[in-house]
CSV table of C-alpha atoms and ligand atoms in Angstrom, one decimal:
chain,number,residue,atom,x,y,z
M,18,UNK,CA,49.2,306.6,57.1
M,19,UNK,CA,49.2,310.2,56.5
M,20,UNK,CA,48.0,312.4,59.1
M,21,UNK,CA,44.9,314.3,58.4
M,22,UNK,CA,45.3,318.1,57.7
M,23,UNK,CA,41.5,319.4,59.6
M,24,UNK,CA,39.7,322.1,57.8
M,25,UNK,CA,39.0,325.8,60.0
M,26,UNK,CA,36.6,328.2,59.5
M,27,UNK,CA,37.1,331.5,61.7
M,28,UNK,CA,33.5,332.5,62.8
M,29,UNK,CA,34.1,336.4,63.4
M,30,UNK,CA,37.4,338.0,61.3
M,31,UNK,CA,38.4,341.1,63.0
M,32,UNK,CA,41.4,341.4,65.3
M,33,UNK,CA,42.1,338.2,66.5
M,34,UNK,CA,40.3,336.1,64.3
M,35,UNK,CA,43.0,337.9,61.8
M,36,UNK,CA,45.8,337.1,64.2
M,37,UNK,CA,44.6,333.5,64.4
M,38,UNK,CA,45.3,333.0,60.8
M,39,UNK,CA,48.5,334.5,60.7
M,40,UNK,CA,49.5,332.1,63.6
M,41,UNK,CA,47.6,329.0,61.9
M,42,UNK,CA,50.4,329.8,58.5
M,43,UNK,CA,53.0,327.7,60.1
M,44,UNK,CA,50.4,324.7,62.1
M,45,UNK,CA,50.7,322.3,59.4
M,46,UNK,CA,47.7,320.0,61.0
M,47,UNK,CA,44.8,323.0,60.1
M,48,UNK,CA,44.2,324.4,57.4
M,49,UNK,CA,42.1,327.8,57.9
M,50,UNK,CA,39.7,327.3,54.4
M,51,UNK,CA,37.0,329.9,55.2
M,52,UNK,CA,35.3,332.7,57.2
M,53,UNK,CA,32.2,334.1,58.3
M,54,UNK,CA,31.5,337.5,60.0
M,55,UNK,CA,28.6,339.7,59.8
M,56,UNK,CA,30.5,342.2,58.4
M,57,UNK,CA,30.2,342.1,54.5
M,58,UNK,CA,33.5,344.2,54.6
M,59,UNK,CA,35.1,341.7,56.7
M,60,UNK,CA,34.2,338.8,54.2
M,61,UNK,CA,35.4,340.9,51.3
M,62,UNK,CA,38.6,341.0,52.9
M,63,UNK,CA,38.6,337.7,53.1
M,64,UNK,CA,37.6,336.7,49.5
M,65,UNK,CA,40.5,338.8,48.4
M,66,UNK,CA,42.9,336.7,50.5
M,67,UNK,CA,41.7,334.1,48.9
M,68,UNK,CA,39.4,332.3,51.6
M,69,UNK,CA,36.5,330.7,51.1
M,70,UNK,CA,33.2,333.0,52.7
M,71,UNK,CA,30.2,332.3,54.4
M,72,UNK,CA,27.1,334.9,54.3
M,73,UNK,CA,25.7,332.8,57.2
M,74,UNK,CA,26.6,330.8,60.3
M,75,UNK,CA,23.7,328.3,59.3
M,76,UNK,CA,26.0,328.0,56.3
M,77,UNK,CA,29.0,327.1,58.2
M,78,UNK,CA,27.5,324.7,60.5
M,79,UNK,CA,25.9,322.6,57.2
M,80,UNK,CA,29.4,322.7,55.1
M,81,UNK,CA,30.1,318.5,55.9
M,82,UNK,CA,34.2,320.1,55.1
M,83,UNK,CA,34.6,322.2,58.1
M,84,UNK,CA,35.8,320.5,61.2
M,85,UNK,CA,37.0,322.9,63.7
M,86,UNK,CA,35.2,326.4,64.2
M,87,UNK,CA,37.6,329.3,65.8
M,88,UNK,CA,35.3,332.1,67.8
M,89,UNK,CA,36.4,335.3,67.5
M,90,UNK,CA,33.3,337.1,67.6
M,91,UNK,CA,32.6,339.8,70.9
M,92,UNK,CA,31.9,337.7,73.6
M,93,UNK,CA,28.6,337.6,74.0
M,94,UNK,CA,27.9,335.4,71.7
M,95,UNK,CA,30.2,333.0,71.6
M,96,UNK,CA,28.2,330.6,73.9
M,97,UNK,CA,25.6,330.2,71.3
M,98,UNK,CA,28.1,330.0,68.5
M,99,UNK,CA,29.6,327.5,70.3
M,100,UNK,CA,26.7,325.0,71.4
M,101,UNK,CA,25.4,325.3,67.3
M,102,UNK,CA,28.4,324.5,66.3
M,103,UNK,CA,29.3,321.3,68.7
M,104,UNK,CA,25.4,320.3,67.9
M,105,UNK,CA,26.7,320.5,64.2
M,106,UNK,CA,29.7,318.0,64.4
M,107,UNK,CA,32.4,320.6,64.5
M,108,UNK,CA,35.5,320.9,67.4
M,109,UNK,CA,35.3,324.8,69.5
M,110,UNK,CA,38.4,327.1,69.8
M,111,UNK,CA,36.8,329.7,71.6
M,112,UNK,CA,38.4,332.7,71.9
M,113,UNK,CA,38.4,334.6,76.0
M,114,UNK,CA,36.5,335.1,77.9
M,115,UNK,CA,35.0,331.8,77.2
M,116,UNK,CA,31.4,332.9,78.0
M,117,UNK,CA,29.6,335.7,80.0
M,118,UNK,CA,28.9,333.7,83.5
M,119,UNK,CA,29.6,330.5,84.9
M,120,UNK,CA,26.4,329.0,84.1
M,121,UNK,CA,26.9,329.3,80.0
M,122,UNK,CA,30.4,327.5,80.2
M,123,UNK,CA,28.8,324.6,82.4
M,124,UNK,CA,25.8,324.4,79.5
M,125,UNK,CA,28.5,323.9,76.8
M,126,UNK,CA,30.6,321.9,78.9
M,127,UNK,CA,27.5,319.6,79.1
M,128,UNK,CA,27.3,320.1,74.9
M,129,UNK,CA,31.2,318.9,74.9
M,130,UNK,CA,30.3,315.8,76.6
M,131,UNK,CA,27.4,314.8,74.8
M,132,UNK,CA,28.7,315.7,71.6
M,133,UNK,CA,32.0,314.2,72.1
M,134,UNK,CA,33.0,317.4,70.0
M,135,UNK,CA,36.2,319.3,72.0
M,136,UNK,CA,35.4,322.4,73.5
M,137,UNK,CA,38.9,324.7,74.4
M,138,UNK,CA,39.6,328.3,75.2
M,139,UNK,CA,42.2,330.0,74.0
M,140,UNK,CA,44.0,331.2,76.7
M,141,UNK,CA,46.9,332.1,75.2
M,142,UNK,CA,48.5,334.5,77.9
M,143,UNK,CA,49.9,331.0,79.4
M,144,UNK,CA,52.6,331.1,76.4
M,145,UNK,CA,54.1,334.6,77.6
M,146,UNK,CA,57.4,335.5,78.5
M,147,UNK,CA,57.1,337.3,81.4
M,148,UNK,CA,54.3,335.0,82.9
M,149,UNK,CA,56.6,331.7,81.9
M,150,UNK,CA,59.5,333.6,83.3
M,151,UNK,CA,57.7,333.8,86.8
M,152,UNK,CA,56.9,330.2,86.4
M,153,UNK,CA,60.1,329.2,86.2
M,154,UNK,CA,61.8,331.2,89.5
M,155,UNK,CA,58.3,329.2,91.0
M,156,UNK,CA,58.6,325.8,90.1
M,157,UNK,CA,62.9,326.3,91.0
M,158,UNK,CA,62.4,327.9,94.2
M,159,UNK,CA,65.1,330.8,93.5
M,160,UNK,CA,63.0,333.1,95.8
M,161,UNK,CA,62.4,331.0,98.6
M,162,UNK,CA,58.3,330.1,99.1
M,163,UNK,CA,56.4,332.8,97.2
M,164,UNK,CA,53.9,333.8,99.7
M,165,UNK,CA,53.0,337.2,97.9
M,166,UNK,CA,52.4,338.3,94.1
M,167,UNK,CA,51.5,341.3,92.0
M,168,UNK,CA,50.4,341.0,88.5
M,169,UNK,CA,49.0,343.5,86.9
M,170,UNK,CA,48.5,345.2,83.2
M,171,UNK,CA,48.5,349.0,83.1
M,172,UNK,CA,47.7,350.7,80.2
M,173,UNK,CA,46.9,354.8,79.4
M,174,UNK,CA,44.5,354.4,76.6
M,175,UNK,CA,41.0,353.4,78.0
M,176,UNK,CA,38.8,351.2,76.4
M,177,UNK,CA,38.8,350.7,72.5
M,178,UNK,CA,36.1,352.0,71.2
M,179,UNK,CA,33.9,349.5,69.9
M,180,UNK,CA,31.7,346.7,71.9
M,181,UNK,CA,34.4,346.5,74.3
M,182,UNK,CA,32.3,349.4,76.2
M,183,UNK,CA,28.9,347.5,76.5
M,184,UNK,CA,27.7,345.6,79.1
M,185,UNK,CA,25.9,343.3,77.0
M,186,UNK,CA,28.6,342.5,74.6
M,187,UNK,CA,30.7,341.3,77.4
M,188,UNK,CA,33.0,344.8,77.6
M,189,UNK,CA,35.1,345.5,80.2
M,190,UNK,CA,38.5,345.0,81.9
M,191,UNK,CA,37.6,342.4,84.2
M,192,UNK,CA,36.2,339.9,81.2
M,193,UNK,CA,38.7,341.3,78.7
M,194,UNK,CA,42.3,340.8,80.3
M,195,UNK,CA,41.1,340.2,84.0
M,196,UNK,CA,40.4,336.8,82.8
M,197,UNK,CA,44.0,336.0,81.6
M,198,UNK,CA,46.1,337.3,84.9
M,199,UNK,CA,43.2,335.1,86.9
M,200,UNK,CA,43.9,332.3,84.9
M,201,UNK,CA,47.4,332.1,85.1
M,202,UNK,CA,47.6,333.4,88.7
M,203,UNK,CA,45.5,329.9,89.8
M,204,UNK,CA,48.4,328.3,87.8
M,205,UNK,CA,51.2,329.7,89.8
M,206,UNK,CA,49.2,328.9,93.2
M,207,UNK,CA,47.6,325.6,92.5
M,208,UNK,CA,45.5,325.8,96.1
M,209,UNK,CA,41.9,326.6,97.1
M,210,UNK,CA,41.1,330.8,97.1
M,211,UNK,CA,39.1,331.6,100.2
M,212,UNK,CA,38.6,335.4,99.6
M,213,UNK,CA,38.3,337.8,97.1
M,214,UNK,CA,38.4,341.6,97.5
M,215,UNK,CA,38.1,343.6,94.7
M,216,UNK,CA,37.5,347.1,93.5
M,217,UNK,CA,36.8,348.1,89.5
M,218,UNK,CA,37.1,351.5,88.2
M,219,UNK,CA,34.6,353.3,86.3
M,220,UNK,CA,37.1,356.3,86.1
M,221,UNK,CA,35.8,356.7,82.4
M,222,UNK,CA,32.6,356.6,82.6
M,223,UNK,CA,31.2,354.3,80.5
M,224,UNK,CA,28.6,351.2,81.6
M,225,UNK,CA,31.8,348.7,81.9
M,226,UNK,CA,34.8,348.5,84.4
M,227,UNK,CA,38.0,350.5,83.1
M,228,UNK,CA,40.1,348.5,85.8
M,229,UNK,CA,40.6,346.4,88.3
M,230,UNK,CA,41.8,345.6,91.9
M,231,UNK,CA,41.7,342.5,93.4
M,232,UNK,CA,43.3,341.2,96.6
M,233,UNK,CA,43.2,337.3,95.9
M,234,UNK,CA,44.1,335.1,99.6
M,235,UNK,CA,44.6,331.5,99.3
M,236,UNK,CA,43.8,328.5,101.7
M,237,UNK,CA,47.8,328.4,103.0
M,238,UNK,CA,47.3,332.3,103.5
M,239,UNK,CA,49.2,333.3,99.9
M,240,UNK,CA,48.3,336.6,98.6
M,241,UNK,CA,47.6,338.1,94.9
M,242,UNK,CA,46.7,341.5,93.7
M,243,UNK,CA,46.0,341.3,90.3
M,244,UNK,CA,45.5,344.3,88.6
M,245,UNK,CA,44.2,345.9,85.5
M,246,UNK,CA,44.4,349.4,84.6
M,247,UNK,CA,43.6,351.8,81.4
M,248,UNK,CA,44.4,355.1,82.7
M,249,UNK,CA,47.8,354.4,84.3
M,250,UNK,CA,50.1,357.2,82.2
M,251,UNK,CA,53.1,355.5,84.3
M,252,UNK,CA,52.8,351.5,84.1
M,253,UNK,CA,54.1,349.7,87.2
M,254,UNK,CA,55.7,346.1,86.5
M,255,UNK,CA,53.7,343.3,85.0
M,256,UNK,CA,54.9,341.5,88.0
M,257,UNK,CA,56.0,341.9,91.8
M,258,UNK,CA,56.6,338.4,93.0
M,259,UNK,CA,58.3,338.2,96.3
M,260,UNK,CA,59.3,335.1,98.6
M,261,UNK,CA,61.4,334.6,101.4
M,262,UNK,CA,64.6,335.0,100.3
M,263,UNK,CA,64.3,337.2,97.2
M,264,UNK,CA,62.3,339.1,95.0
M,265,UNK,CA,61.7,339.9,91.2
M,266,UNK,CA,60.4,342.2,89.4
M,267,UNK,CA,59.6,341.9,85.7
M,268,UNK,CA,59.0,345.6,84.5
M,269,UNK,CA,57.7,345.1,80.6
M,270,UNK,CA,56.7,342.4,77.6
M,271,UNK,CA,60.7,343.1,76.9
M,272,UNK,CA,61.5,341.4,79.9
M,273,UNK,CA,63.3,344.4,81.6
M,274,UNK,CA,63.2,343.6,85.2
M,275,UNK,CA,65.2,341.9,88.0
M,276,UNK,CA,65.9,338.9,90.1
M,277,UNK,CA,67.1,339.7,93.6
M,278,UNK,CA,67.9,337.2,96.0
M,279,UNK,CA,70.1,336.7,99.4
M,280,UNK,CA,73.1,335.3,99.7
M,281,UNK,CA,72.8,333.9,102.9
M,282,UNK,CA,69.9,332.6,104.4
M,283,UNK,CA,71.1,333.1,107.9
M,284,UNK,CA,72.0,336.9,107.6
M,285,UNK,CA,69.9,338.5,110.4
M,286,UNK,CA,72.5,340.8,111.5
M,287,UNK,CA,71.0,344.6,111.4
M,288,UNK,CA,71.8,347.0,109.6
M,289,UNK,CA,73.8,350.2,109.9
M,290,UNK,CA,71.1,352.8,110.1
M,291,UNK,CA,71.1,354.8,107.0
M,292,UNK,CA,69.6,358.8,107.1
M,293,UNK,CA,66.5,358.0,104.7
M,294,UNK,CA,64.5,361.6,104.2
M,295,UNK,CA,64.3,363.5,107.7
M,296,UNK,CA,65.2,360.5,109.6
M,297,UNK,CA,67.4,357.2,110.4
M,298,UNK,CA,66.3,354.1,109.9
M,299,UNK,CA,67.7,350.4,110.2
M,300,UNK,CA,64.9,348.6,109.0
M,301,UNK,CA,64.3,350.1,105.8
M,302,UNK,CA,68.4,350.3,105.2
M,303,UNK,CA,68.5,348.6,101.5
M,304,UNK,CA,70.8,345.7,101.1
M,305,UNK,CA,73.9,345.9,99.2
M,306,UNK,CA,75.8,344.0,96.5
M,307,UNK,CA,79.0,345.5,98.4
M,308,UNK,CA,78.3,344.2,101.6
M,309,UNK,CA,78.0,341.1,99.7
M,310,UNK,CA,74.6,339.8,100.9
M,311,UNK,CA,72.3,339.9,97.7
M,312,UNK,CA,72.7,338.9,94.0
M,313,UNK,CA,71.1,340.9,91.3
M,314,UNK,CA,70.3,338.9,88.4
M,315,UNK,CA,68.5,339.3,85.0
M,316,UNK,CA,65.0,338.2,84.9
M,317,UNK,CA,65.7,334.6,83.3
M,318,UNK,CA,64.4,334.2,79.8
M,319,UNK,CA,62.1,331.1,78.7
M,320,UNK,CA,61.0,329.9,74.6
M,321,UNK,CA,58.1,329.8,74.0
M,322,UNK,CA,55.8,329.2,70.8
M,323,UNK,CA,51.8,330.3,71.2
M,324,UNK,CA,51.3,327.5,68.8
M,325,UNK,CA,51.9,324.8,70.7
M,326,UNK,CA,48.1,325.7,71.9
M,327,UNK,CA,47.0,324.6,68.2
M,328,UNK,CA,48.7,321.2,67.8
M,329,UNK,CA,47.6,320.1,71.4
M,330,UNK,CA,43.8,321.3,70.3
M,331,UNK,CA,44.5,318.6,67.8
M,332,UNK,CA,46.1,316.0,69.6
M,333,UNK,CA,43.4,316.6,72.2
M,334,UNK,CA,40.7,315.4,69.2
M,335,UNK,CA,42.6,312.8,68.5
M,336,UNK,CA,42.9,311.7,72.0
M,337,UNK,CA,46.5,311.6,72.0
M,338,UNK,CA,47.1,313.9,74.7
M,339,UNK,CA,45.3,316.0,77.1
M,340,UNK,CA,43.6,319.7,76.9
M,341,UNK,CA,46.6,322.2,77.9
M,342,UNK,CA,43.7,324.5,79.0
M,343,UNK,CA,41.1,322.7,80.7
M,344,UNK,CA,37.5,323.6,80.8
M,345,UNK,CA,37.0,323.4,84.4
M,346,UNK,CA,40.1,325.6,84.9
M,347,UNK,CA,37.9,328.3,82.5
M,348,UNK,CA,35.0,327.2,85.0
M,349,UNK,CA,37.0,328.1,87.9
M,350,UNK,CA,38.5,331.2,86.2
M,351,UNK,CA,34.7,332.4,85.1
M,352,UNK,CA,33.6,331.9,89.2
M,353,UNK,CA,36.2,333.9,90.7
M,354,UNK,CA,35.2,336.7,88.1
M,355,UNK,CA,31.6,336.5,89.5
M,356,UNK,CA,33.2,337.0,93.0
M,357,UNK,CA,35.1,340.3,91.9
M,358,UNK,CA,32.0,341.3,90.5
M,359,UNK,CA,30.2,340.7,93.7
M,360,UNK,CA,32.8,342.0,95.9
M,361,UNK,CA,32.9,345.0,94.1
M,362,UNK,CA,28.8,345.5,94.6
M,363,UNK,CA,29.2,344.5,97.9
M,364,UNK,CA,32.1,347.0,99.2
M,365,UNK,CA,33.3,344.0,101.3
M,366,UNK,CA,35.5,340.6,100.7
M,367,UNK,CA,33.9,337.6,99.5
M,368,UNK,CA,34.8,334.3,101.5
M,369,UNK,CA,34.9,331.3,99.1
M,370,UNK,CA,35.9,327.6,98.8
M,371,UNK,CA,37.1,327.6,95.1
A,25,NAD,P1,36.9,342.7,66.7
A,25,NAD,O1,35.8,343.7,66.9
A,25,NAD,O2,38.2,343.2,66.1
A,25,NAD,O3,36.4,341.5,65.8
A,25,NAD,C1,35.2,340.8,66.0
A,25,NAD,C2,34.6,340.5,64.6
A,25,NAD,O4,33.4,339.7,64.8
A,25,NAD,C3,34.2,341.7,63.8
A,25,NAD,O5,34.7,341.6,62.5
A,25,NAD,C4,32.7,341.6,63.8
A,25,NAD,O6,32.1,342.0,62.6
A,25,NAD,C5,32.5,340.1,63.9
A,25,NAD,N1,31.2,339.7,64.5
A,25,NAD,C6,30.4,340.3,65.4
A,25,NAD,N2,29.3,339.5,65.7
A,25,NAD,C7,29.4,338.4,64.9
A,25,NAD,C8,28.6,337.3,64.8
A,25,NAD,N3,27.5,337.1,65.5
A,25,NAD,N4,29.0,336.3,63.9
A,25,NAD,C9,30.1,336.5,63.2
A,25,NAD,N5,30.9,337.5,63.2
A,25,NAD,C10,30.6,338.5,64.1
A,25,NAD,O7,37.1,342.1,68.1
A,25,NAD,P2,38.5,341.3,68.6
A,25,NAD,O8,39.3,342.2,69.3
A,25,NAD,O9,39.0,340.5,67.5
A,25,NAD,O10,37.9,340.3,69.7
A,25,NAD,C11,37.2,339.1,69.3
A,25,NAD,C12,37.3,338.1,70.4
A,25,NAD,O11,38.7,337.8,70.6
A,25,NAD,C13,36.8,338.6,71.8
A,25,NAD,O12,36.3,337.5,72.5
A,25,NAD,C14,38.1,339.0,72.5
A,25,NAD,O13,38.0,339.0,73.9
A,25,NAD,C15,39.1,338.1,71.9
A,25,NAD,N6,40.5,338.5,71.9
A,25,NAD,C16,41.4,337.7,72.4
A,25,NAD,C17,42.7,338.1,72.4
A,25,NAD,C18,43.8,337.2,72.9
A,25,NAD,O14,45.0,337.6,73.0
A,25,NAD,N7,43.4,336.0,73.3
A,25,NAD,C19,43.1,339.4,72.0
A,25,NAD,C20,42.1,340.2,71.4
A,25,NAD,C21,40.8,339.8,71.4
């Protein structure tokens, strides 16, 4: 029996409903045959590549052909797009954030059930290097027990300048890329959070957050910042990940960075104290590769193909495996996003059970 190619229509073709189709070239189960966007230029474009168009959703949701509808409008709308679609027989790739509040995502989580029609969000920031690279120092225990991380995006730019800036779109950094280092961060430390402290920048003035800081603290007493930031001319490293017995750093999306870690565990022998600025110090003395206590090693490279996300979408529908990204993860994701938001109003830390 041959196995059946599934029919795609991208609801919303700007950026990443664009880079969707460029990804979905080489998915041989999906076939992307059409799009809609309210954008008459946007459909043009689309006609010319040779793509079937829609001039409305309505349109979409009656065509018996489509099966599987890819979101890629701004986000607030994709909840509704969503639900009319699963109501219309069709399968949800929903583009991040999933929804504007955690409310919205437990509606359509309710649609995906009654429907039976698969609901998944594209988190597809669990397929990069540099977060697959910490992964792996994690799950091998080259650092010792991790009991502190930094992960953070920096940027100079600002906001683009389109609905990214309103409120009611669903703009800002928190929902934009907030969203992604939250999600893999509850990955890395698969335990209860019990606080949140946060602070968002407005540095830019408009209605939305420009940035992010938030100290994350988990039930064994593990600690997070997670960071966004869009006025940041001098980028600190995507990750500070530090453990007992080493450290790394991973500096860029090239993967410049390091791996440090001790050579013996039972070196406690101090230091010779070192003139550091006015002063001596012992503690602060850095180790040494002479002395022979600490290896310095490449941050360690991992494959990875984005489009794995695609064919377990499908294997998903057809029950042959399981969602790689789970809706109650996005629920969890979309609640600890409330609690910066609340943390943030509230000047104080937020004590949770999530
Ligand atoms: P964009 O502005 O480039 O594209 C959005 C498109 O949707 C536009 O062409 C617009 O005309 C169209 N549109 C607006 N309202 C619509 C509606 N009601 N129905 C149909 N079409 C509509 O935005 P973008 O940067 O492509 O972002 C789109 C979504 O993708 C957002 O949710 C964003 O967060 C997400 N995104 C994800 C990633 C990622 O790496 N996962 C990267 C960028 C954007």
């Amino acid at each position: 029996m041959s196995e059946k190619i599934y029919s795609l229509v991208v609801i919303g073709y700007g950026g990443m409903g664009s880079q969707h189709v460029r990804m979905l070239e080489k998915v041989d189960r999906i076939k992307v045959t059409g799009m809609y966007d309210t954008k008459q230029a946007r459909l043009d474009e689309a006609a010319s590549q040779g793509f079937k168009t829609y001039d409305s959703l309505e349109s979409v949701l009656t065509d018996a052909t489509v099966d599987i509808m890819l979101i890629a409008t701004p986000n607030d709308n994709h909840h509704d797009i969503a639900v009319r679609g699963m109501q219309a027989g069709k399968h949800i790739i929903c583009e991040k954030p999933a929804m504007l509040n955690s409310g919205e995502i437990e509606d359509v989580m309710q649609v995906s059930e009654k429907t039976g029609k698969l609901f998944m969000v594209h988190q597809n920031r669990r397929w990069d290097e540099d977060y697959l690279a910490v992964k792996k120092l994690m799950d091998e225990n080259t650092l010792g027990e991790v009991f502190y991380l930094e992960t953070r995006v920096h940027g100079s730019r600002g906001i683009p300048g389109d609905w990214r800036h309103e409120a009611s779109r669903g703009g800002g950094m928190v929902l934009d890329w907030g969203v992604h280092l939250l999600d893999r961060l509850l990955l890395l430390f698969p335990e209860p959070v019990t606080s949140v402290y946060a602070k968002l920048s407005y540095i830019l003035g408009h209605q939305v957050d420009d940035g992010m800081k938030a100290y994350i603290t988990f039930e064994s007493g593990k600690t997070a910042l997670v960071e966004v930031g869009t006025t940041n001319f001098i980028p600190l490293p995507l990750w500070y990940v530090t453990g007992r017995y080493g450290s790394a750093a991973i500096q860029d999306w090239s993967m410049n960075g390091q791996v440090a870690t001790l050579d013996r565990v039972d070196d406690h022998k101090d230091a010779e104290p070192i003139v550091a600025g006015a002063g001596l110090t012992k503690t602060m003395a850095p180790r040494t590769k002479k002395e022979d206590t600490i290896t310095i090693n490449p941050v360690p490279r991992v494959e990875s193909d984005v489009r794995e996300f695609y064919y377990n979408f499908i294997d998903s529908i057809e029950q042959t495996s399981q969602p790689i990204v789970k809706n109650e993860e996005v629920l969890r994701v979309m609640k600890l996003m409330e609690a910066i938001f609340e943390s943030h109003k509230l000047g104080q830390a937020v004590q949770l059970n999530l």
